[in-house]
Coordinates of C-alpha atoms and ligand atoms in Angstrom, one line a residue:
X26 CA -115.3 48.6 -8.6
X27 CA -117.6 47.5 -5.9
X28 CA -119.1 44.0 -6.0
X29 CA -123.0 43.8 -6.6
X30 CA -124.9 40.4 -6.7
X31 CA -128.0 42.4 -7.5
X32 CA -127.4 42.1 -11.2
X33 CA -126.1 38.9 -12.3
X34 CA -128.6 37.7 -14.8
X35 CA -130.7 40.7 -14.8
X36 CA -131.6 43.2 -17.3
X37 CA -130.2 46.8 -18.0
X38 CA -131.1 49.4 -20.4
X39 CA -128.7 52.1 -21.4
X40 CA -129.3 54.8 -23.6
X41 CA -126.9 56.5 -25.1
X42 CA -124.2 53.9 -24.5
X43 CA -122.0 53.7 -26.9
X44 CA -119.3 56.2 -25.9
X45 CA -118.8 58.4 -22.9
X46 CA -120.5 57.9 -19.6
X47 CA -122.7 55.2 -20.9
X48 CA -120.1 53.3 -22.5
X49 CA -118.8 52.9 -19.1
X50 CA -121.8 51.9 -17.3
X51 CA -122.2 49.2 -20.1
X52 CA -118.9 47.6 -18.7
X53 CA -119.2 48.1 -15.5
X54 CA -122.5 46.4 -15.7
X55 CA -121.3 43.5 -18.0
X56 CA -118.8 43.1 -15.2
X57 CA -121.9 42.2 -12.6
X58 CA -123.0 39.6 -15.2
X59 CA -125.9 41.7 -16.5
X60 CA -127.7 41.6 -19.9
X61 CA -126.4 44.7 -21.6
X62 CA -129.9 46.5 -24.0
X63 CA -127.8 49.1 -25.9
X64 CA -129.6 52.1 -27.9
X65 CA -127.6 54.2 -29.0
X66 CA -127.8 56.0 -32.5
X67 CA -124.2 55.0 -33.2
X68 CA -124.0 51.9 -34.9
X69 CA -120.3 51.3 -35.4
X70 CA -119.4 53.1 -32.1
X71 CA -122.3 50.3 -30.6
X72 CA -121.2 47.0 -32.7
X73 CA -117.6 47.9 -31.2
X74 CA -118.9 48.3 -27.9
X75 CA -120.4 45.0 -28.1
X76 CA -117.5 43.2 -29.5
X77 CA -114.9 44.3 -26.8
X78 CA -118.1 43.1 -24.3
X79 CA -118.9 40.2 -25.9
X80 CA -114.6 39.2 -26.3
X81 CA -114.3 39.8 -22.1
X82 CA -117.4 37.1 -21.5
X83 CA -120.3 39.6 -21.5
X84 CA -123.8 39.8 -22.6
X85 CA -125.3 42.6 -25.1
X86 CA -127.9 43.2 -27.2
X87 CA -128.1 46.4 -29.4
X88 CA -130.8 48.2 -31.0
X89 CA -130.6 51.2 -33.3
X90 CA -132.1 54.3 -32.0
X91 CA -132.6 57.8 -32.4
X92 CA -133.6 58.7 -28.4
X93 CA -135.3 61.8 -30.1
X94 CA -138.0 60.0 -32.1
X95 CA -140.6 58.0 -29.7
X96 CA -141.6 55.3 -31.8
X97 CA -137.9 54.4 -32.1
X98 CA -137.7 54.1 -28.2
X99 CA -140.9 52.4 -27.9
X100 CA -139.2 49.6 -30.2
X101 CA -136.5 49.8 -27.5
X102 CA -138.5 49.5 -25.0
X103 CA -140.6 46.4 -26.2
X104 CA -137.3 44.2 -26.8
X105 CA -135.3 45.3 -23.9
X106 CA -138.4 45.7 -21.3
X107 CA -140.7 42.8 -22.3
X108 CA -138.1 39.9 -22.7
X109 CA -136.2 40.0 -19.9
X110 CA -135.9 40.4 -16.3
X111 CA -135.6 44.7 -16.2
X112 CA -133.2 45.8 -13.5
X113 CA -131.9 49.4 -14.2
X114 CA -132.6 51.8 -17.4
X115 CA -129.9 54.6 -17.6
X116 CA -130.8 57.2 -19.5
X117 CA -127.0 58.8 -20.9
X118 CA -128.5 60.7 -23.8
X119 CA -127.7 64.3 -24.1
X120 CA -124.6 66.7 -24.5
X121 CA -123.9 69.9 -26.6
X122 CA -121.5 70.1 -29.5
X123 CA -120.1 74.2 -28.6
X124 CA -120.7 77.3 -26.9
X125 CA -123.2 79.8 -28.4
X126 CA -124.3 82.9 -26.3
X127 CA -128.1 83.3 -25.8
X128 CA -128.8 86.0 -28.3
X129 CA -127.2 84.3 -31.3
X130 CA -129.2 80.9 -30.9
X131 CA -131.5 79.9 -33.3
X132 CA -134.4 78.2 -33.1
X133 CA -133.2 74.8 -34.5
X134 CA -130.8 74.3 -32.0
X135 CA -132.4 75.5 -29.1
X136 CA -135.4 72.6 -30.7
X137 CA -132.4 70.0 -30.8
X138 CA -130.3 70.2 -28.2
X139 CA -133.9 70.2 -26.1
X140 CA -134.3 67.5 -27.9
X141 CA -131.8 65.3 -27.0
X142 CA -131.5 66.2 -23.1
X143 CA -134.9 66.3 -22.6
X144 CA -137.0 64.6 -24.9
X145 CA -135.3 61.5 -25.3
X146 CA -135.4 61.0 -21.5
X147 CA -139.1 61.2 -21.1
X148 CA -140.0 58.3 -24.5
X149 CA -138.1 56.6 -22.6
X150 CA -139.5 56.6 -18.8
X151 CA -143.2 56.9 -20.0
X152 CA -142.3 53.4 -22.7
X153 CA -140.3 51.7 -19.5
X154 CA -142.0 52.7 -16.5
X155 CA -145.7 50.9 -18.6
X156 CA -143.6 47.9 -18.0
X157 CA -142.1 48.0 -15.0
X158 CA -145.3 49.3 -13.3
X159 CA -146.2 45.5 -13.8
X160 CA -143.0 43.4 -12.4
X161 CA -143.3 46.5 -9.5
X162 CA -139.1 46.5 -9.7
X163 CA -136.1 48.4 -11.4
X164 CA -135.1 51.7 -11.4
X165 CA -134.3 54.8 -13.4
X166 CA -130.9 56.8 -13.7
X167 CA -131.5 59.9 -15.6
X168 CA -128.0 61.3 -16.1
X169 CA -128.0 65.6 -15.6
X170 CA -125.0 68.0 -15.2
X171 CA -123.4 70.2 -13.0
X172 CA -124.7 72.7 -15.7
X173 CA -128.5 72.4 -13.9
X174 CA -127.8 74.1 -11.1
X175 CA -125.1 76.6 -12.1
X176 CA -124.4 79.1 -15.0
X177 CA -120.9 76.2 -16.0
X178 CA -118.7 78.8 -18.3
X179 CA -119.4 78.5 -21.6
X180 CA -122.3 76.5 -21.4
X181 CA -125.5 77.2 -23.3
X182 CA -128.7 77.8 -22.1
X183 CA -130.7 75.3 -23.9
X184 CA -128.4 72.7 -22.6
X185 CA -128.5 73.6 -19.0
X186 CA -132.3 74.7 -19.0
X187 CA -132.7 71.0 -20.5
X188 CA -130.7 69.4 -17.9
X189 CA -132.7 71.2 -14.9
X190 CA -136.3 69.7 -16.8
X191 CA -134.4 66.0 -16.2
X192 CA -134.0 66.9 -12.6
X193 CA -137.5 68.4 -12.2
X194 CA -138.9 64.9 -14.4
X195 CA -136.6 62.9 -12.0
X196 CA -138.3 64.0 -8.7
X197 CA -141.8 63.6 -10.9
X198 CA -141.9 60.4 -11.8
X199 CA -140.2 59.2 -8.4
X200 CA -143.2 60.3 -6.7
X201 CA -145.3 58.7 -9.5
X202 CA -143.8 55.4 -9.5
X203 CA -142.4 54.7 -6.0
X204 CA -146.1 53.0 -5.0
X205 CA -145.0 50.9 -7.8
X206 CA -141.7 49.9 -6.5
X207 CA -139.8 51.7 -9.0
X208 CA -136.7 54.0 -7.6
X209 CA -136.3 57.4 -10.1
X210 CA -132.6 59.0 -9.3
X211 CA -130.3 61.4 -11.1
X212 CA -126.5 61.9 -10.9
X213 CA -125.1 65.0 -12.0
X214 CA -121.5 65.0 -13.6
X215 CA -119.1 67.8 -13.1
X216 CA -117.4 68.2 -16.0
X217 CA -115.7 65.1 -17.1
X218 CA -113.2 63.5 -19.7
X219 CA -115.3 61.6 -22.3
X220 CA -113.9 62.4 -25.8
X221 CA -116.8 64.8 -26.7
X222 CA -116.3 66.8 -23.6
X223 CA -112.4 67.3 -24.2
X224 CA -113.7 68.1 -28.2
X225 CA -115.9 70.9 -27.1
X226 CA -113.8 72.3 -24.4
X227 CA -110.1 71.9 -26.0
X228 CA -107.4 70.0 -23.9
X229 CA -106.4 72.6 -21.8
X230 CA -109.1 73.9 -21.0
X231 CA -110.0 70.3 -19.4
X232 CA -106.6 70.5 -17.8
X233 CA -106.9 73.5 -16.3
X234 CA -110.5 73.0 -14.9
X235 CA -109.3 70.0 -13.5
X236 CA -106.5 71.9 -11.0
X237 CA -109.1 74.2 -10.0
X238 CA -111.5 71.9 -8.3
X239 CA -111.2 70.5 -4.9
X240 CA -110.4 67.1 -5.7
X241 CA -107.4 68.9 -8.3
X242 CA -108.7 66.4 -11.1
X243 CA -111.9 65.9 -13.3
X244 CA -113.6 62.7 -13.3
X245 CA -113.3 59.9 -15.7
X246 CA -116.5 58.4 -17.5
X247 CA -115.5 55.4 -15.1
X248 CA -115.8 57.4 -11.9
X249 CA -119.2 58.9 -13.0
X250 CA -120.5 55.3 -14.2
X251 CA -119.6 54.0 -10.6
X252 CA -122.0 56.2 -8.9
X253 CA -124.8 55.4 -11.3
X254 CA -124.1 52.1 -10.7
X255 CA -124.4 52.4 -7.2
X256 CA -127.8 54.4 -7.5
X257 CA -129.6 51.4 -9.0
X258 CA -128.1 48.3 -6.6
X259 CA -129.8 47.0 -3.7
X260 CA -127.3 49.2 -2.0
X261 CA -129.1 52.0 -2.8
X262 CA -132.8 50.8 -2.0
X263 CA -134.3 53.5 0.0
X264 CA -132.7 56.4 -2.1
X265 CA -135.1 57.6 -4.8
X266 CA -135.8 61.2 -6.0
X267 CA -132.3 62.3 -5.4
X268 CA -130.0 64.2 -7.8
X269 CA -126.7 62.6 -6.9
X270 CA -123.5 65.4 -7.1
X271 CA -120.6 63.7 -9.2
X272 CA -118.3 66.4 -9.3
X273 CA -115.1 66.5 -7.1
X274 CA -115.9 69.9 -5.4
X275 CA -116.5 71.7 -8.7
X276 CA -119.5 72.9 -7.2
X277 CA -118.5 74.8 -4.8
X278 CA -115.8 76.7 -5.7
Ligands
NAP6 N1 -118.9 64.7 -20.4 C1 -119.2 65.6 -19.6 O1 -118.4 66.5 -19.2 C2 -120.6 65.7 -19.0 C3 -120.8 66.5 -17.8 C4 -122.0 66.5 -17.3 C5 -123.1 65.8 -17.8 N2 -122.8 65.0 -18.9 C6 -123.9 64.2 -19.5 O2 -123.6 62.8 -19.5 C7 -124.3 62.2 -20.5 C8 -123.3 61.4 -21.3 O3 -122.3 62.3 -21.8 P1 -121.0 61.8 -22.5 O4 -120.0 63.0 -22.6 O5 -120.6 60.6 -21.9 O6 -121.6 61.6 -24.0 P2 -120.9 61.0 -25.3 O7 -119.6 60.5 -25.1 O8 -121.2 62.1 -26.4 O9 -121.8 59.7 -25.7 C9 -123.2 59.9 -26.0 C10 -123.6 58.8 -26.9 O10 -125.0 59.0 -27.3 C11 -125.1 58.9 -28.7 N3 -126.2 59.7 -29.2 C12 -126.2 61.0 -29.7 N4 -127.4 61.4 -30.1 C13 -128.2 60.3 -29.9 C14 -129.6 60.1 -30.1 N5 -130.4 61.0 -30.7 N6 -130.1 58.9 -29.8 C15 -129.3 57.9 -29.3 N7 -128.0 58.1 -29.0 C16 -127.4 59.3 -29.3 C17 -123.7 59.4 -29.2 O11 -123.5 59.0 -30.6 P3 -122.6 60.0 -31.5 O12 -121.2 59.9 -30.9 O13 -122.8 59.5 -32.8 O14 -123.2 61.4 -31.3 C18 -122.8 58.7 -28.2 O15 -122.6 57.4 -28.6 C19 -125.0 63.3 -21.3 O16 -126.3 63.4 -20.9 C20 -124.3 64.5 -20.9 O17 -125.0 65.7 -21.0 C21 -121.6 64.9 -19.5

């Protein structure tokens, strides 16, 4: 992992955090002496997270959340964006539990999965962005898919249809708040092996998906948090409205 300075004793949000993706960027960030906000809806996922943070030297804080109800992320947003110096807010929210072809989806998943993906990830810009309009600093990782630009087998439409609107609300709210010194960026994963993914696509499947792309593996939730990381560091300063492609070729082939 590369070295920042940028975030030693500075403030990161992560929603979502508990497990996959997020749970990686929560280390990764601990590692550059941050202070860890966790929301994440989990709570003995997130008190486990913070334990194995806490054991290795790090600083967390967690707060209950359900990212799909905005007074819930407002209350996030007040303890993790008012008391401290605000850095980075990751927005890792999202994911679909299985595959179900257009003509058979009802209207209560369509509503949920839309939901999470989507919803979640604008409480949560409109409840930061208030506050970071004022310190005029930070930025924004909203976390996408490969899935937004490309019909991923055995994908569902509400998923990737939500994961296109993050892109779209990404290049948005850059425009909006880049007068304000706030960066807005997206990454888009390929397909990678976080426990849910390798639960809704089977082992193999993974496997096999894997020796098909260019780079002949998928990514690890590590490899994915390393960009993300990246995206918000002084490194990455004059980068803002960008969907970054996270995906070892799987794109193009
Ligand atoms: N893994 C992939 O292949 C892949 C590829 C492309 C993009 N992505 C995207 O990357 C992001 C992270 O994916 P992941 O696979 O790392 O996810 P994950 O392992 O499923 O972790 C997501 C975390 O969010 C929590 N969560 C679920 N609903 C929530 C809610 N309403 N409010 C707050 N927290 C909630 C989950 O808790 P529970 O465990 O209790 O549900 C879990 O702790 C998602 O946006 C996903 O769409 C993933």
């Amino acid at each position: 992992m590369a070295h920042y300075t940028c975030f030693r004793n500075k403030a990161v949000a992560i929603l979502g955090g508990a497990e996959g993706i997020g749970k990686s960027c929560a280390f990764l960030y601990a590692q550059q002496q941050a202070d860890i906000y966790l929301a994440d809806i989990n709570e003995e996922k997130s008190m486990k997270l913070c334990r194995e943070i806490k054991e290795r030297g790090g600083r967390i804080t967690y707060v209950k959340t359900d990212a799909t109800k905005p007074e819930q992320v407002r209350r996030f947003a007040e303890i993790a964006g008012d008391s401290t110096d605000l850095y980075a807010v990751i927005h890792c929210t999202g994911g679909f539990t299985g595959y179900t072809p257009t003509i058979h989806l009802t209207d209560e998943e369509w509503d949920k999965v839309i939901r999470l993906n989507m919803h979640s990830i604008f409480y949560s810009s409109r409840e930061f962005a208030k506050r970071m309009m004022y310190s005029r600093k930070g930025s924004f990782v909203n976390v996408s898919s490969i899935a937004a630009r490309t019909a991923l087998k055995n994908t569902p439409i509400h998923y990737s249809c939500a994961k296109a609107a993050v892109e779209s609300m990404t290049k948005v709210l850059a425009a909006e708040l880049g007068p304000y010194g706030i960066r807005v960026n997206a990454v888009a994963p390929g397909t990678t092996k976080t426990d849910r993914a390798i639960a809704v696509r089977g082992e193999e499947v993974m496997d096999l998906w894997g020796k098909e792309i260019p780079r002949g593996t998928l990514a690890s939730p590590e490899e994915i948090a390393q960009a993300i990381v990246f995206l918000t560091s002084e490194e990455a300063i004059h980068i803002t409205g960008v969907c970054l492609d996270v995906n070892g070729g799987q794109l193009i082939v």
